[in-house]
């Protein structure tokens, strides 16, 4: 797995495909290659995919005793994109990655061509209550020993043995205290957005996802029936087709956003360098 120096980290990431850049952010305690295993084969036909591991996760070494917050994840994403020379890009996030993506899009909407967020709410509950239980290492040991083994396999090699037992409570604490995004923040995300949720997601009630989509200036809503939190893995065909249609329908807008950002930083492009000639995932 390659790494790139960014924001004081050596961020481990996978890269697949060719085309316009798409950064995919995984959920808490996971890794990009696992959360998006069902998406990479299709998405890589139309995009150049970047799947970074968040700090303290999998291949991105970080000691959570030195602090851990979602705000740092947003700074990490900005530094990661800068290190790879990505002025603008498509952005997709799941759960923790979706909150990171939303916060990034609030701060730098001009850098995001399109946005997909899955399994996230901007409200405190029920997210905090569920996270406190599911990220309690003692509870996991008693009730989900196979999950404990998975977490060890996923993180121990780089983070150190049992580092995940410190990571999970740090994530749960930050979820409980992080500033919430409000309507004024969300109105800054003036770009095509797809909000996706499973109708049985214990973290995100459907009405929360609907409310999020309503507050975003240009959003669509996907509700997957008979589906829990892990919408990409549990309903991959539905999720992939919805994403493909979203990218097809927003291709012209995405191309224009890329070209506009280029002109703002580089001046008028030549025909050879004009981002407006780039194909934006329409053939996915």
Short mmCIF file of C-alpha atoms in Angstrom, two decimals:
data_model
loop_
_atom_site.label_atom_id
_atom_site.label_comp_id
_atom_site.label_asym_id
_atom_site.label_seq_id
_atom_site.Cartn_x
_atom_site.Cartn_y
_atom_site.Cartn_z
CA UNK A 1 0.00 0.00 0.00
CA UNK A 2 1.44 3.41 -0.93
CA UNK A 3 1.69 6.22 1.62
CA UNK A 4 1.83 9.99 1.29
CA UNK A 5 3.10 12.53 3.82
CA UNK A 6 0.24 14.84 4.80
CA UNK A 7 -0.59 16.85 7.93
CA UNK A 8 2.14 15.17 9.97
CA UNK A 9 1.01 11.66 9.00
CA UNK A 10 2.05 8.98 6.58
CA UNK A 11 -1.40 8.30 5.16
CA UNK A 12 -1.83 4.82 3.74
CA UNK A 13 -4.15 4.61 0.76
CA UNK A 14 -5.18 2.46 -2.16
CA UNK A 15 -5.55 3.75 -5.70
CA UNK A 16 -7.56 2.13 -8.50
CA UNK A 17 -8.77 2.94 -11.99
CA UNK A 18 -8.38 5.99 -14.21
CA UNK A 19 -10.38 9.14 -14.87
CA UNK A 20 -11.55 12.06 -12.75
CA UNK A 21 -10.42 11.77 -9.10
CA UNK A 22 -12.82 10.35 -6.52
CA UNK A 23 -11.80 10.18 -2.85
CA UNK A 24 -13.71 7.57 -0.82
CA UNK A 25 -13.72 7.86 2.99
CA UNK A 26 -14.46 4.80 5.13
CA UNK A 27 -16.41 4.49 8.37
CA UNK A 28 -15.15 4.40 11.95
CA UNK A 29 -12.97 1.38 12.89
CA UNK A 30 -12.85 0.18 9.27
CA UNK A 31 -10.66 0.70 6.19
CA UNK A 32 -11.35 1.87 2.67
CA UNK A 33 -10.61 -1.43 0.98
CA UNK A 34 -13.15 -3.16 3.25
CA UNK A 35 -15.99 -0.63 3.28
CA UNK A 36 -15.92 -0.14 -0.49
CA UNK A 37 -15.03 -3.63 -1.70
CA UNK A 38 -18.32 -3.85 -3.61
CA UNK A 39 -17.86 -0.43 -5.24
CA UNK A 40 -14.23 -0.47 -6.43
CA UNK A 41 -14.70 -2.83 -9.43
CA UNK A 42 -17.47 -0.65 -10.92
CA UNK A 43 -16.34 2.82 -9.86
CA UNK A 44 -12.78 2.25 -11.07
CA UNK A 45 -14.09 1.95 -14.64
CA UNK A 46 -14.96 5.65 -14.63
CA UNK A 47 -12.86 7.26 -11.88
CA UNK A 48 -9.38 7.37 -10.44
CA UNK A 49 -10.20 6.14 -6.94
CA UNK A 50 -8.28 7.12 -3.81
CA UNK A 51 -9.13 5.17 -0.63
CA UNK A 52 -7.17 6.65 2.30
CA UNK A 53 -7.16 5.09 5.76
CA UNK A 54 -8.10 7.59 8.49
CA UNK A 55 -5.61 8.39 11.24
CA UNK A 56 -5.43 5.59 13.79
CA UNK A 57 -6.99 3.16 11.31
CA UNK A 58 -5.39 0.30 9.37
CA UNK A 59 -2.33 1.61 7.51
CA UNK A 60 -2.30 5.23 8.78
CA UNK A 61 -0.31 5.18 12.00
CA UNK A 62 -1.51 7.49 14.79
CA UNK A 63 -1.46 7.18 18.57
CA UNK A 64 -4.85 8.34 19.82
CA UNK A 65 -3.26 9.22 23.16
CA UNK A 66 -2.00 12.28 21.26
CA UNK A 67 -5.60 13.31 20.55
CA UNK A 68 -8.30 12.35 18.08
CA UNK A 69 -11.10 14.42 16.53
CA UNK A 70 -13.22 14.70 13.41
CA UNK A 71 -11.76 18.18 12.88
CA UNK A 72 -8.36 16.54 12.40
CA UNK A 73 -9.84 14.17 9.84
CA UNK A 74 -11.01 17.15 7.79
CA UNK A 75 -7.53 18.69 7.90
CA UNK A 76 -6.07 15.29 6.98
CA UNK A 77 -8.33 15.11 3.91
CA UNK A 78 -7.31 18.58 2.75
CA UNK A 79 -3.62 17.77 3.19
CA UNK A 80 -4.05 14.38 1.47
CA UNK A 81 -5.65 16.00 -1.58
CA UNK A 82 -2.98 18.71 -1.66
CA UNK A 83 -0.18 16.15 -1.44
CA UNK A 84 -1.61 14.31 -4.44
CA UNK A 85 -2.13 17.53 -6.40
CA UNK A 86 -5.93 17.28 -6.43
CA UNK A 87 -7.34 20.81 -6.65
CA UNK A 88 -10.88 19.46 -7.06
CA UNK A 89 -12.34 15.97 -6.80
CA UNK A 90 -15.47 13.93 -6.33
CA UNK A 91 -16.00 12.95 -2.69
CA UNK A 92 -17.83 9.98 -1.17
CA UNK A 93 -18.00 9.19 2.54
CA UNK A 94 -19.64 6.55 4.70
CA UNK A 95 -20.57 7.13 8.36
CA UNK A 96 -17.47 8.70 9.96
CA UNK A 97 -16.21 9.35 6.44
CA UNK A 98 -19.53 10.98 5.56
CA UNK A 99 -19.24 13.42 8.46
CA UNK A 100 -15.68 14.20 7.39
CA UNK A 101 -16.92 14.77 3.84
CA UNK A 102 -19.73 17.07 4.97
CA UNK A 103 -17.41 19.14 7.14
CA UNK A 104 -14.87 19.37 4.32
CA UNK A 105 -17.57 20.49 1.86
CA UNK A 106 -18.72 23.18 4.29
CA UNK A 107 -15.18 24.56 4.55
CA UNK A 108 -14.07 24.13 0.93
CA UNK A 109 -17.16 23.67 -1.27
CA UNK A 110 -15.25 24.95 -4.30
CA UNK A 111 -12.95 21.91 -4.18
CA UNK A 112 -15.72 19.30 -4.38
CA UNK A 113 -17.19 18.37 -7.76
CA UNK A 114 -19.93 16.11 -6.37
CA UNK A 115 -20.68 14.69 -2.92
CA UNK A 116 -22.15 11.38 -1.77
CA UNK A 117 -22.75 10.83 1.95
CA UNK A 118 -24.08 7.52 3.30
CA UNK A 119 -25.15 6.61 6.83
CA UNK A 120 -24.82 9.98 8.56
CA UNK A 121 -26.96 12.38 10.58
CA UNK A 122 -26.09 15.89 11.71
CA UNK A 123 -28.09 15.38 14.91
CA UNK A 124 -26.58 14.19 18.19
CA UNK A 125 -28.98 11.33 18.87
CA UNK A 126 -29.36 8.42 18.33
CA UNK A 127 -25.81 8.47 17.00
CA UNK A 128 -24.14 9.11 20.36
CA UNK A 129 -26.07 6.44 22.26
CA UNK A 130 -25.44 3.78 19.63
CA UNK A 131 -21.75 4.67 19.29
CA UNK A 132 -21.19 4.51 23.07
CA UNK A 133 -22.45 0.93 23.16
CA UNK A 134 -20.95 -0.39 19.94
CA UNK A 135 -17.54 1.18 20.57
CA UNK A 136 -17.13 -0.08 24.12
CA UNK A 137 -14.24 -2.60 23.96
CA UNK A 138 -15.51 -4.51 27.02
CA UNK A 139 -18.96 -4.85 25.45
CA UNK A 140 -17.35 -6.08 22.23
CA UNK A 141 -15.30 -8.69 24.12
CA UNK A 142 -18.42 -10.04 25.84
CA UNK A 143 -20.85 -9.90 22.95
CA UNK A 144 -18.91 -9.83 19.68
CA UNK A 145 -15.62 -11.74 19.99
CA UNK A 146 -15.46 -12.20 16.22
CA UNK A 147 -15.61 -8.43 15.79
CA UNK A 148 -12.76 -8.07 18.30
CA UNK A 149 -10.69 -10.45 16.18
CA UNK A 150 -11.55 -8.48 13.04
CA UNK A 151 -10.49 -5.21 14.67
CA UNK A 152 -7.21 -6.77 15.75
CA UNK A 153 -6.57 -8.11 12.25
CA UNK A 154 -7.42 -4.76 10.69
CA UNK A 155 -5.37 -2.47 12.93
CA UNK A 156 -2.76 -4.30 15.03
CA UNK A 157 -0.08 -4.66 12.36
CA UNK A 158 0.44 -0.89 11.99
CA UNK A 159 -1.21 0.65 15.06
CA UNK A 160 0.16 -1.84 17.60
CA UNK A 161 -1.47 -4.67 19.50
CA UNK A 162 -4.80 -3.67 21.03
CA UNK A 163 -4.51 -0.05 19.83
CA UNK A 164 -8.11 -0.34 18.67
CA UNK A 165 -9.17 -0.56 22.33
CA UNK A 166 -8.04 3.05 22.77
CA UNK A 167 -9.25 4.20 19.36
CA UNK A 168 -12.90 3.25 19.79
CA UNK A 169 -13.54 5.20 23.04
CA UNK A 170 -11.75 8.22 21.53
CA UNK A 171 -14.10 8.16 18.55
CA UNK A 172 -17.16 7.77 20.79
CA UNK A 173 -16.05 10.72 22.93
CA UNK A 174 -15.59 12.98 19.92
CA UNK A 175 -19.00 12.08 18.50
CA UNK A 176 -20.52 13.22 21.80
CA UNK A 177 -18.79 16.62 21.88
CA UNK A 178 -18.11 17.63 18.27
CA UNK A 179 -19.83 20.81 17.05
CA UNK A 180 -22.95 20.06 15.04
CA UNK A 181 -23.49 21.29 11.51
CA UNK A 182 -26.52 23.56 11.26
CA UNK A 183 -28.68 24.80 8.36
CA UNK A 184 -26.39 27.78 7.71
CA UNK A 185 -23.40 25.43 7.38
CA UNK A 186 -25.20 23.01 5.10
CA UNK A 187 -26.41 25.77 2.77
CA UNK A 188 -22.75 26.38 1.89
CA UNK A 189 -22.64 23.01 0.15
CA UNK A 190 -23.95 24.32 -3.18
CA UNK A 191 -23.03 21.29 -5.26
CA UNK A 192 -24.72 18.07 -6.40
CA UNK A 193 -25.15 15.75 -3.42
CA UNK A 194 -26.60 12.29 -2.88
CA UNK A 195 -27.70 11.38 0.66
CA UNK A 196 -28.03 7.61 1.17
CA UNK A 197 -29.43 5.68 4.13
CA UNK A 198 -30.73 2.24 4.97
CA UNK A 199 -34.27 2.20 6.35
CA UNK A 200 -33.07 0.12 9.34
CA UNK A 201 -29.97 2.16 10.14
CA UNK A 202 -29.72 2.33 13.95
CA UNK A 203 -27.46 5.39 13.72
CA UNK A 204 -29.54 7.40 11.25
CA UNK A 205 -33.34 7.45 11.27
CA UNK A 206 -34.75 7.92 7.78
CA UNK A 207 -36.31 11.25 8.73
CA UNK A 208 -32.84 12.52 9.72
CA UNK A 209 -31.50 11.64 6.26
CA UNK A 210 -34.54 13.28 4.68
CA UNK A 211 -33.96 16.41 6.78
CA UNK A 212 -30.30 16.52 5.76
CA UNK A 213 -31.21 16.26 2.08
CA UNK A 214 -33.83 19.00 2.49
CA UNK A 215 -31.27 21.40 3.97
CA UNK A 216 -28.69 20.90 1.22
CA UNK A 217 -29.21 23.19 -1.81
CA UNK A 218 -28.91 20.47 -4.50
CA UNK A 219 -29.49 17.06 -2.91
CA UNK A 220 -31.15 13.76 -3.78
CA UNK A 221 -32.16 11.08 -1.26
CA UNK A 222 -31.72 7.31 -1.54
CA UNK A 223 -33.49 5.12 1.04
CA UNK A 224 -32.52 1.46 0.75
CA UNK A 225 -35.32 -0.88 1.91
CA UNK A 226 -34.70 -3.61 4.48
CA UNK A 227 -31.15 -2.31 4.96
CA UNK A 228 -29.04 -1.53 8.06
CA UNK A 229 -26.18 0.94 8.42
CA UNK A 230 -23.75 -0.65 5.95
CA UNK A 231 -25.71 0.29 2.82
CA UNK A 232 -22.79 -0.19 0.40
CA UNK A 233 -22.17 -3.76 1.57
CA UNK A 234 -25.74 -4.86 2.33
CA UNK A 235 -27.40 -3.43 -0.80
CA UNK A 236 -24.46 -3.01 -3.19
CA UNK A 237 -26.41 -3.36 -6.46
CA UNK A 238 -28.95 -0.72 -5.44
CA UNK A 239 -26.30 1.63 -4.05
CA UNK A 240 -24.04 1.25 -7.07
CA UNK A 241 -26.84 1.87 -9.57
CA UNK A 242 -28.03 4.93 -7.64
CA UNK A 243 -24.50 6.32 -7.61
CA UNK A 244 -24.03 5.61 -11.30
CA UNK A 245 -27.24 7.46 -12.15
CA UNK A 246 -26.22 10.33 -9.87
CA UNK A 247 -22.86 10.68 -11.61
CA UNK A 248 -24.44 10.46 -15.06
CA UNK A 249 -27.03 13.12 -14.25
CA UNK A 250 -24.49 15.53 -12.72
CA UNK A 251 -21.67 15.05 -15.23
CA UNK A 252 -22.05 18.46 -16.88
CA UNK A 253 -22.19 20.28 -13.54
CA UNK A 254 -19.15 18.41 -12.22
CA UNK A 255 -17.16 19.22 -15.34
CA UNK A 256 -18.07 22.87 -15.00
CA UNK A 257 -17.08 22.96 -11.32
CA UNK A 258 -13.71 21.45 -12.20
CA UNK A 259 -13.12 23.91 -15.02
CA UNK A 260 -14.17 26.85 -12.84
CA UNK A 261 -11.71 25.89 -10.12
CA UNK A 262 -8.96 25.49 -12.72
CA UNK A 263 -9.59 28.96 -14.15
CA UNK A 264 -9.61 30.51 -10.67
CA UNK A 265 -6.12 29.17 -9.92
CA UNK A 266 -4.46 28.84 -13.35
CA UNK A 267 -6.19 31.34 -15.64
CA UNK A 268 -7.77 30.44 -18.99
CA UNK A 269 -6.80 26.87 -19.96
CA UNK A 270 -5.53 25.71 -23.32
CA UNK A 271 -7.45 23.02 -25.19
CA UNK A 272 -4.91 20.46 -24.01
CA UNK A 273 -5.33 21.31 -20.32
CA UNK A 274 -9.00 22.35 -20.15
CA UNK A 275 -10.75 20.27 -17.43
CA UNK A 276 -14.03 20.91 -19.24
CA UNK A 277 -12.97 18.27 -21.79
CA UNK A 278 -12.66 15.61 -19.07
CA UNK A 279 -15.21 12.79 -18.97
CA UNK A 280 -16.88 12.85 -15.55
CA UNK A 281 -17.82 9.26 -14.86
CA UNK A 282 -20.77 9.19 -17.21
CA UNK A 283 -19.85 5.75 -18.58
CA UNK A 284 -19.88 4.09 -15.16
#
